[in-house]
Tab-separated table of C-alpha atoms in Angstrom:
chain	number	residue	atom	x	y	z
A	1	MET	CA	-0.102	0.185	0.060
A	2	VAL	CA	2.772	2.343	0.956
A	3	ASN	CA	4.159	1.215	-2.451
A	4	TYR	CA	1.895	2.177	-4.934
A	5	PRO	CA	1.963	5.798	-5.243
A	6	ASN	CA	5.869	5.864	-6.029
A	7	MET	CA	4.751	2.595	-8.676
A	8	LYS	CA	1.661	5.203	-10.268
A	9	LYS	CA	4.351	7.057	-10.412
A	10	THR	CA	6.565	5.217	-12.685
A	11	THR	CA	3.582	4.245	-14.656
A	12	ILE	CA	2.829	7.804	-15.000
A	13	ARG	CA	6.705	8.488	-16.188
A	14	GLN	CA	6.541	5.477	-18.950
A	15	THR	CA	3.267	6.923	-20.210
A	16	LYS	CA	4.905	10.151	-21.096
A	17	LEU	CA	7.835	9.504	-22.878
A	18	ILE	CA	5.698	7.229	-25.048
A	19	ASP	CA	3.601	9.284	-26.472
A	20	GLY	CA	4.374	12.668	-25.402
A	21	LYS	CA	0.166	14.280	-26.905
A	22	LEU	CA	-1.188	11.650	-24.461
A	23	ASN	CA	-3.411	14.020	-22.156
A	24	THR	CA	-2.339	12.733	-18.528
A	25	ARG	CA	-2.572	15.303	-16.763
A	26	HIS	CA	-5.679	13.606	-15.231
A	27	ARG	CA	-3.280	10.999	-14.319
A	28	GLY	CA	-0.092	13.194	-13.207
A	29	MET	CA	-0.440	15.309	-9.326
A	30	ASN	CA	-3.022	17.933	-9.295
A	31	LEU	CA	-4.291	18.467	-6.308
A	32	GLU	CA	-7.822	20.332	-7.113
A	33	GLU	CA	-8.775	18.235	-10.049
A	34	ASP	CA	-8.210	15.510	-8.208
A	35	LEU	CA	-9.957	16.148	-5.098
A	36	ASN	CA	-13.251	17.821	-7.418
A	37	LEU	CA	-13.515	14.716	-9.789
A	38	THR	CA	-13.042	12.754	-6.480
A	39	ASN	CA	-16.457	14.828	-4.876
A	40	LYS	CA	-18.216	14.564	-7.916
A	41	TYR	CA	-17.913	10.531	-7.545
A	42	TYR	CA	-19.303	11.054	-4.230
A	43	LEU	CA	-21.841	13.480	-6.153
A	44	ALA	CA	-22.976	11.226	-7.725
A	45	ASN	CA	-23.154	8.122	-5.996
A	46	GLY	CA	-24.787	9.865	-3.012
A	47	ILE	CA	-21.998	8.850	-0.647
A	48	ALA	CA	-22.140	12.852	-0.242
A	49	ASN	CA	-21.940	16.045	-0.940
A	50	ILE	CA	-18.768	18.265	-0.881
A	51	HIS	CA	-17.821	21.440	-3.197
A	52	LYS	CA	-14.694	23.419	-4.290
A	53	LYS	CA	-16.221	27.057	-3.003
A	54	PRO	CA	-15.432	29.109	-6.032
A	55	THR	CA	-12.232	30.985	-5.487
A	56	PRO	CA	-13.534	34.869	-4.242
A	57	ILE	CA	-13.417	38.120	-6.768
A	58	GLN	CA	-14.069	41.736	-6.633
A	59	ILE	CA	-15.518	42.740	-9.165
A	60	VAL	CA	-14.958	46.529	-10.107
A	61	LYS	CA	-16.416	46.710	-13.905
A	62	VAL	CA	-18.840	44.544	-15.608
A	63	ASP	CA	-19.548	45.844	-19.794
A	64	TYR	CA	-23.021	44.726	-21.141
A	65	PRO	CA	-22.410	43.590	-24.856
A	66	LYS	CA	-25.928	43.074	-26.638
A	67	ARG	CA	-27.087	39.729	-27.551
A	68	SER	CA	-24.214	38.409	-25.202
A	69	ALA	CA	-23.236	37.739	-21.919
A	70	ALA	CA	-22.199	40.099	-18.835
A	71	ARG	CA	-18.607	40.320	-19.294
A	72	ILE	CA	-16.227	41.862	-16.024
A	73	VAL	CA	-13.475	43.559	-17.787
A	74	GLU	CA	-11.671	44.514	-14.603
A	75	ALA	CA	-11.852	42.190	-10.983
A	76	TYR	CA	-9.313	41.429	-8.391
A	77	PHE	CA	-8.326	37.942	-6.279
A	78	LYS	CA	-9.085	38.288	-2.796
A	79	THR	CA	-8.183	36.784	0.350
A	80	PRO	CA	-10.585	33.458	1.616
A	81	SER	CA	-11.206	33.855	4.915
A	82	THR	CA	-12.896	30.378	5.128
A	83	THR	CA	-11.733	27.168	3.552
A	84	ASP	CA	-12.052	25.869	-0.084
A	85	TYR	CA	-13.883	22.690	0.595
A	86	ASN	CA	-16.981	21.966	2.885
A	87	GLY	CA	-19.730	19.787	2.314
A	88	ILE	CA	-22.154	17.307	4.173
A	89	TYR	CA	-21.162	13.313	4.491
A	90	LYS	CA	-23.289	11.088	6.636
A	91	GLY	CA	-25.346	14.265	8.902
A	92	LYS	CA	-21.638	15.746	9.207
A	93	TYR	CA	-20.442	18.693	8.562
A	94	LEU	CA	-16.901	18.283	6.995
A	95	ASP	CA	-14.474	21.174	6.295
A	96	PHE	CA	-11.144	21.242	4.757
A	97	GLU	CA	-8.456	22.799	3.066
A	98	ALA	CA	-6.262	21.019	0.888
A	99	LYS	CA	-2.664	21.942	-0.354
A	100	GLU	CA	0.129	21.121	-3.191
A	101	THR	CA	3.714	21.392	-1.776
A	102	LYS	CA	7.051	20.638	-4.221
A	103	LYS	CA	9.136	20.373	-1.394
A	104	LEU	CA	9.815	18.168	1.312
A	105	ASN	CA	7.680	20.592	4.096
A	106	PHE	CA	4.508	22.239	4.048
A	107	PRO	CA	5.110	25.473	4.857
A	108	PHE	CA	3.307	27.596	7.163
A	109	THR	CA	2.784	30.702	4.481
A	110	ASN	CA	0.713	27.919	2.317
A	111	ILE	CA	-2.419	29.061	4.566
A	112	SER	CA	-3.746	31.635	5.629
A	113	VAL	CA	-4.106	32.971	9.598
A	114	HIS	CA	-7.459	33.650	8.249
A	115	GLN	CA	-7.675	29.386	7.424
A	116	ILE	CA	-6.145	28.969	10.721
A	117	GLU	CA	-8.527	30.282	12.658
A	118	HIS	CA	-11.034	29.371	10.509
A	119	LEU	CA	-10.324	25.672	10.817
A	120	LYS	CA	-9.890	26.212	14.605
A	121	SER	CA	-13.676	27.559	14.109
A	122	ILE	CA	-15.461	24.541	12.926
A	123	ILE	CA	-14.110	22.306	15.444
A	124	ASN	CA	-15.334	24.124	18.176
A	125	HIS	CA	-19.178	23.577	16.312
A	126	HIS	CA	-18.325	19.988	16.450
A	127	GLY	CA	-17.435	19.757	12.870
A	128	ILE	CA	-15.229	17.718	10.883
A	129	ALA	CA	-11.732	19.851	10.312
A	130	PHE	CA	-8.333	18.833	8.727
A	131	VAL	CA	-6.775	19.109	5.777
A	132	ILE	CA	-5.516	17.469	2.852
A	133	ILE	CA	-1.223	17.839	1.313
A	134	ALA	CA	0.214	16.719	-1.555
A	135	PHE	CA	3.403	16.196	-1.410
A	136	THR	CA	3.654	15.994	-5.545
A	137	HIS	CA	7.514	15.187	-5.763
A	138	LEU	CA	6.464	11.677	-4.284
A	139	ASN	CA	2.450	11.563	-5.401
A	140	GLU	CA	1.537	10.676	-1.795
A	141	VAL	CA	-1.273	12.887	-0.286
A	142	TYR	CA	-2.411	12.796	3.686
A	143	LEU	CA	-5.305	13.105	5.124
A	144	ILE	CA	-3.926	15.347	8.974
A	145	ASP	CA	-6.577	16.633	11.491
A	146	ALA	CA	-6.294	20.481	11.370
A	147	SER	CA	-5.658	20.672	15.510
A	148	TYR	CA	-2.556	19.327	14.648
A	149	ILE	CA	-1.929	22.240	11.946
A	150	ILE	CA	-3.467	24.806	13.782
A	151	GLU	CA	-1.197	23.734	17.044
A	152	ALA	CA	2.250	23.173	15.237
A	153	TYR	CA	1.312	26.553	13.287
A	154	ASN	CA	0.802	28.755	16.466
A	155	GLN	CA	4.270	26.891	17.781
A	156	THR	CA	6.736	30.286	18.207
A	157	GLY	CA	9.307	29.426	15.470
A	158	GLN	CA	7.625	26.824	13.799
A	159	LYS	CA	7.713	28.133	10.161
A	160	SER	CA	6.597	24.665	8.583
A	161	ILE	CA	5.909	21.254	8.808
A	162	SER	CA	8.022	18.157	8.172
A	163	TYR	CA	7.013	15.180	5.155
A	164	GLN	CA	8.181	13.059	8.543
A	165	SER	CA	5.844	14.522	11.107
A	166	ILE	CA	2.757	14.455	8.284
A	167	LYS	CA	3.611	11.194	7.489
A	168	GLU	CA	3.700	10.413	11.268
A	169	LYS	CA	0.024	12.159	12.472
A	170	GLY	CA	-1.805	12.266	9.517
A	171	HIS	CA	-2.996	9.321	7.130
A	172	LEU	CA	-2.400	7.982	3.533
A	173	ILE	CA	-4.450	8.878	1.039
A	174	GLU	CA	-6.066	5.699	-1.237
A	175	GLN	CA	-5.261	6.778	-4.522
A	176	GLY	CA	-7.115	5.290	-7.390
A	177	PHE	CA	-8.607	5.666	-10.863
A	178	ASN	CA	-12.319	6.821	-9.687
A	179	PRO	CA	-12.132	8.223	-6.961
A	180	ARG	CA	-9.462	9.245	-8.121
A	181	LEU	CA	-8.201	10.714	-3.645
A	182	ASN	CA	-10.587	8.330	-1.828
A	183	TYR	CA	-10.259	10.377	1.451
A	184	LEU	CA	-13.577	9.941	3.282
A	185	LYS	CA	-12.188	6.161	4.322
A	186	ILE	CA	-10.079	7.982	6.398
A	187	ILE	CA	-13.509	9.948	7.521
A	188	ASP	CA	-15.383	6.406	7.992
A	189	GLN	CA	-12.102	5.058	9.742
A	190	TYR	CA	-10.764	7.609	11.768
A	191	TYR	CA	-13.403	10.288	13.179
A	192	LEU	CA	-17.122	8.276	12.099
A	193	GLY	CA	-15.947	5.166	14.117
A	194	GLY	CA	-14.131	2.427	11.779
A	195	HIS	CA	-16.992	1.924	9.228
A	196	GLU	CA	-16.771	1.484	5.778
A	197	ASN	CA	-17.898	3.520	3.236
A	198	ASP	CA	-20.839	2.384	1.912
A	199	LYS	CA	-20.349	2.264	-2.168
B	1	MET	CA	-45.076	40.031	16.571
B	2	VAL	CA	-47.029	39.708	12.490
B	3	ASN	CA	-47.260	43.140	12.111
B	4	TYR	CA	-43.253	44.013	13.844
B	5	PRO	CA	-42.014	44.239	10.373
B	6	ASN	CA	-44.931	47.055	8.723
B	7	MET	CA	-44.143	48.855	11.927
B	8	LYS	CA	-40.414	49.201	11.268
B	9	LYS	CA	-41.383	50.095	7.540
B	10	THR	CA	-42.663	53.008	8.133
B	11	THR	CA	-39.810	54.007	10.853
B	12	ILE	CA	-37.732	54.032	7.844
B	13	ARG	CA	-39.850	56.093	6.056
B	14	GLN	CA	-40.084	58.725	8.697
B	15	THR	CA	-36.258	58.881	9.130
B	16	LYS	CA	-35.643	58.639	4.972
B	17	LEU	CA	-38.064	62.100	4.680
B	18	ILE	CA	-36.350	63.382	8.305
B	19	ASP	CA	-33.213	63.420	6.342
B	20	GLY	CA	-32.714	61.876	3.493
B	21	LYS	CA	-28.624	62.107	3.627
B	22	LEU	CA	-29.161	59.638	6.566
B	23	ASN	CA	-27.638	56.191	5.600
B	24	THR	CA	-30.673	53.769	5.483
B	25	ARG	CA	-29.436	51.140	3.753
B	26	HIS	CA	-28.469	48.715	6.574
B	27	ARG	CA	-32.471	49.245	7.571
B	28	GLY	CA	-33.927	48.845	3.967
B	29	MET	CA	-34.688	45.390	3.051
B	30	ASN	CA	-31.222	44.097	1.068
B	31	LEU	CA	-31.160	40.228	2.141
B	32	GLU	CA	-27.421	39.939	0.893
B	33	GLU	CA	-26.037	41.868	3.021
B	34	ASP	CA	-28.869	41.595	6.151
B	35	LEU	CA	-26.600	37.771	6.006
B	36	ASN	CA	-24.062	38.805	5.567
B	37	LEU	CA	-24.462	40.872	9.131
B	38	THR	CA	-25.883	38.728	10.810
B	39	ASN	CA	-23.269	36.015	9.957
B	40	LYS	CA	-21.131	37.919	10.825
B	41	TYR	CA	-22.661	38.244	14.161
B	42	TYR	CA	-23.132	34.230	14.814
B	43	LEU	CA	-19.149	34.104	13.498
B	44	ALA	CA	-17.742	36.807	16.520
B	45	ASN	CA	-20.323	35.689	18.825
B	46	GLY	CA	-19.121	31.621	18.262
B	47	ILE	CA	-22.703	30.719	18.027
B	48	ALA	CA	-22.613	29.748	14.280
B	49	ASN	CA	-20.183	29.453	11.206
B	50	ILE	CA	-22.035	29.963	8.161
B	51	HIS	CA	-20.692	31.855	4.934
B	52	LYS	CA	-22.382	33.339	1.836
B	53	LYS	CA	-20.303	30.756	-0.751
B	54	PRO	CA	-18.418	33.398	-3.476
B	55	THR	CA	-19.663	33.739	-7.203
B	56	PRO	CA	-18.632	31.441	-9.391
B	57	ILE	CA	-16.665	32.734	-11.928
B	58	GLN	CA	-14.826	32.086	-15.342
B	59	ILE	CA	-12.082	33.427	-15.520
B	60	VAL	CA	-10.554	33.770	-19.354
B	61	LYS	CA	-7.495	36.463	-19.051
B	62	VAL	CA	-5.124	37.787	-15.942
B	63	ASP	CA	-3.160	41.143	-16.707
B	64	TYR	CA	0.169	40.711	-14.244
B	65	PRO	CA	0.875	44.399	-14.013
B	66	LYS	CA	4.506	45.170	-12.754
B	67	ARG	CA	3.903	46.256	-8.890
B	68	SER	CA	0.702	45.638	-8.791
B	69	ALA	CA	-2.150	42.782	-8.338
B	70	ALA	CA	-2.881	40.544	-10.457
B	71	ARG	CA	-6.509	42.014	-12.844
B	72	ILE	CA	-9.190	39.904	-13.467
B	73	VAL	CA	-9.062	41.426	-17.520
B	74	GLU	CA	-12.069	39.107	-18.932
B	75	ALA	CA	-14.125	37.100	-17.020
B	76	TYR	CA	-17.816	35.474	-16.900
B	77	PHE	CA	-20.272	34.638	-14.601
B	78	LYS	CA	-21.336	31.077	-14.363
B	79	THR	CA	-24.127	29.639	-12.851
B	80	PRO	CA	-24.589	28.235	-9.115
B	81	SER	CA	-24.617	24.458	-9.175
B	82	THR	CA	-25.203	24.926	-5.514
B	83	THR	CA	-27.333	27.036	-2.522
B	84	ASP	CA	-25.266	30.844	-1.815
B	85	TYR	CA	-25.558	30.116	1.664
B	86	ASN	CA	-23.974	26.743	4.327
B	87	GLY	CA	-21.824	26.405	7.594
B	88	ILE	CA	-22.150	24.698	10.456
B	89	TYR	CA	-24.800	24.803	13.580
B	90	LYS	CA	-24.724	22.753	16.943
B	91	GLY	CA	-22.449	20.337	14.751
B	92	LYS	CA	-25.188	20.028	12.094
B	93	TYR	CA	-24.532	20.814	8.807
B	94	LEU	CA	-27.114	23.815	7.417
B	95	ASP	CA	-27.345	24.769	3.701
B	96	PHE	CA	-29.755	27.823	2.301
B	97	GLU	CA	-30.383	29.721	-0.988
B	98	ALA	CA	-31.742	33.606	-0.304
B	99	LYS	CA	-33.981	35.081	-2.839
B	100	GLU	CA	-35.544	38.430	-2.347
B	101	THR	CA	-38.882	39.165	-4.566
B	102	LYS	CA	-41.032	42.239	-5.088
B	103	LYS	CA	-43.899	40.277	-5.710
B	104	LEU	CA	-46.463	38.527	-3.850
B	105	ASN	CA	-45.641	35.541	-5.129
B	106	PHE	CA	-42.387	33.410	-5.295
B	107	PRO	CA	-41.714	32.618	-9.049
B	108	PHE	CA	-39.572	29.599	-9.491
B	109	THR	CA	-37.978	31.287	-12.613
B	110	ASN	CA	-35.816	32.368	-9.094
B	111	ILE	CA	-34.246	28.895	-8.545
B	112	SER	CA	-33.154	26.990	-10.648
B	113	VAL	CA	-33.441	22.951	-11.193
B	114	HIS	CA	-30.064	22.344	-10.206
B	115	GLN	CA	-30.044	24.884	-6.839
B	116	ILE	CA	-33.295	22.528	-6.427
B	117	GLU	CA	-31.494	19.205	-6.623
B	118	HIS	CA	-28.693	20.444	-4.506
B	119	LEU	CA	-31.126	20.993	-1.800
B	120	LYS	CA	-32.570	17.789	-2.457
B	121	SER	CA	-29.164	15.185	-2.105
B	122	ILE	CA	-28.627	18.517	1.118
B	123	ILE	CA	-31.700	16.324	2.918
B	124	ASN	CA	-31.063	12.845	1.914
B	125	HIS	CA	-27.463	13.602	3.552
B	126	HIS	CA	-29.528	14.576	6.759
B	127	GLY	CA	-28.237	17.942	6.485
B	128	ILE	CA	-30.481	21.553	7.378
B	129	ALA	CA	-32.164	22.727	3.987
B	130	PHE	CA	-33.837	25.035	3.677
B	131	VAL	CA	-34.805	28.203	0.857
B	132	ILE	CA	-35.057	32.219	2.982
B	133	ILE	CA	-37.279	34.180	1.224
B	134	ALA	CA	-38.263	37.783	1.260
B	135	PHE	CA	-41.002	40.052	0.565
B	136	THR	CA	-39.034	43.645	0.175
B	137	HIS	CA	-42.475	45.462	-0.060
B	138	LEU	CA	-43.538	44.009	2.524
B	139	ASN	CA	-40.872	43.449	4.870
B	140	GLU	CA	-41.379	39.845	5.328
B	141	VAL	CA	-38.807	37.525	5.793
B	142	TYR	CA	-39.336	33.597	5.819
B	143	LEU	CA	-37.177	30.323	5.975
B	144	ILE	CA	-39.614	27.620	4.544
B	145	ASP	CA	-38.131	24.152	4.323
B	146	ALA	CA	-36.664	22.595	1.543
B	147	SER	CA	-38.933	19.982	1.100
B	148	TYR	CA	-42.305	22.293	0.831
B	149	ILE	CA	-40.107	24.577	-2.360
B	150	ILE	CA	-38.758	21.050	-3.837
B	151	GLU	CA	-42.618	19.386	-3.558
B	152	ALA	CA	-44.164	22.743	-4.947
B	153	TYR	CA	-41.748	22.558	-7.968
B	154	ASN	CA	-42.173	19.651	-9.379
B	155	GLN	CA	-46.025	19.921	-9.332
B	156	THR	CA	-46.981	19.933	-13.310
B	157	GLY	CA	-47.429	23.389	-14.393
B	158	GLN	CA	-46.992	25.511	-11.194
B	159	LYS	CA	-45.207	28.785	-11.723
B	160	SER	CA	-44.631	30.253	-8.536
B	161	ILE	CA	-45.061	30.116	-4.978
B	162	SER	CA	-47.867	32.494	-3.538
B	163	TYR	CA	-47.188	34.347	-0.590
B	164	GLN	CA	-49.689	32.555	1.367
B	165	SER	CA	-48.523	29.266	0.959
B	166	ILE	CA	-45.937	30.406	2.304
B	167	LYS	CA	-47.300	32.284	5.206
B	168	GLU	CA	-48.233	29.097	5.954
B	169	LYS	CA	-45.661	26.952	5.703
B	170	GLY	CA	-42.877	28.747	5.893
B	171	HIS	CA	-41.986	31.282	8.984
B	172	LEU	CA	-40.917	34.583	9.615
B	173	ILE	CA	-37.705	35.321	10.397
B	174	GLU	CA	-37.708	38.073	13.723
B	175	GLN	CA	-36.143	41.195	12.852
B	176	GLY	CA	-33.293	43.563	14.897
B	177	PHE	CA	-30.682	45.695	14.976
B	178	ASN	CA	-27.991	42.281	16.060
B	179	PRO	CA	-28.643	39.738	14.512
B	180	ARG	CA	-30.596	41.511	11.600
B	181	LEU	CA	-32.698	38.376	10.621
B	182	ASN	CA	-31.705	35.769	13.407
B	183	TYR	CA	-32.902	32.632	11.400
B	184	LEU	CA	-31.323	30.559	13.806
B	185	LYS	CA	-34.147	30.922	16.049
B	186	ILE	CA	-36.629	28.935	14.185
B	187	ILE	CA	-33.648	26.386	13.730
B	188	ASP	CA	-33.888	25.755	16.863
B	189	GLN	CA	-37.740	25.893	17.249
B	190	TYR	CA	-38.485	24.244	14.507
B	191	TYR	CA	-34.947	21.768	13.559
B	192	LEU	CA	-33.815	20.800	16.629
B	193	GLY	CA	-36.346	20.887	19.620
B	194	GLY	CA	-37.083	23.592	20.743
B	195	HIS	CA	-34.051	25.018	22.503
B	196	GLU	CA	-33.315	28.502	22.704
B	197	ASN	CA	-30.622	30.183	21.112
B	198	ASP	CA	-27.776	30.179	23.115
B	199	LYS	CA	-25.873	33.013	23.257
């Protein structure tokens, strides 16, 4: 099981070498896309209803050309005050942030203080809060409880969490074809008392 | 209680007549703003964590001017596939759509089939799903269970829900200064078995 992601990586590389035109994007590590596909799978199969929130944007100017759709011609990205993903699974409120890192650690610059506060608040309201971290070079994706991230974030002087700590404290998410990243299996095992992901 | 919103409306009108420059916007009926202020109040007081999702936008072109923020120069509005609001209250997943109408009915053109499907799915996953409808001319805001909206939406030939039906099947939301629209009081009374909104 632990070696599976590495095996997969090899397969992707070979595919690329054999045929450069093949669309390998979906099979490589693209966390956002993989999670969106996973959530689509969960939704279509009545397993869960979890969505990525749209990127918050400050709209400044909109044109309304005749006979066509309104066109936004000036807008800016806003800093998100919440996490990117939330939804419902087996009656439980789920909330998480998802981040990729190319390094062998997870730098705290990847997560805003507002997002840390948000995760803390979700825990206080008895929701399930976590962070999904993808180590793109290793092709490994971990689910780690938000409480651990919050604790480490608040340590004076600590600027990141090492890969080793995440491996220890987090849970490796199984990768597959569909669902791509079956993170609800971990929710079942570690948050909902070991019931299997019904399908 | 039933007359309260009308009394309030009179007060606003008088304020406007006495001093036209007074900022009466927050005191008039602006559903989105009122809900955002209410949710801010709930968040700040540790009562609930409920947010409006950002408007989904398809970004086509972004400029990166030197020394300043990235500027979106071409983008379009996308049709939302979920409702606008969701969050957590007392460990429960809450999900709702909020709509204003100037008429004495709620036309179904105000809500998309995707949103109906979404609300249905939330009910199936044991979440609390509802619609908040503001009758702006009456200055009355109702919370109505999603199941009722879904049922009416699926009736052949029915194109709207009348004000009378919403008054009968829904619950009038108490208006105040802060929180502006205390809809969680209704959640307490009708969904969580009559416990008072702890403060």
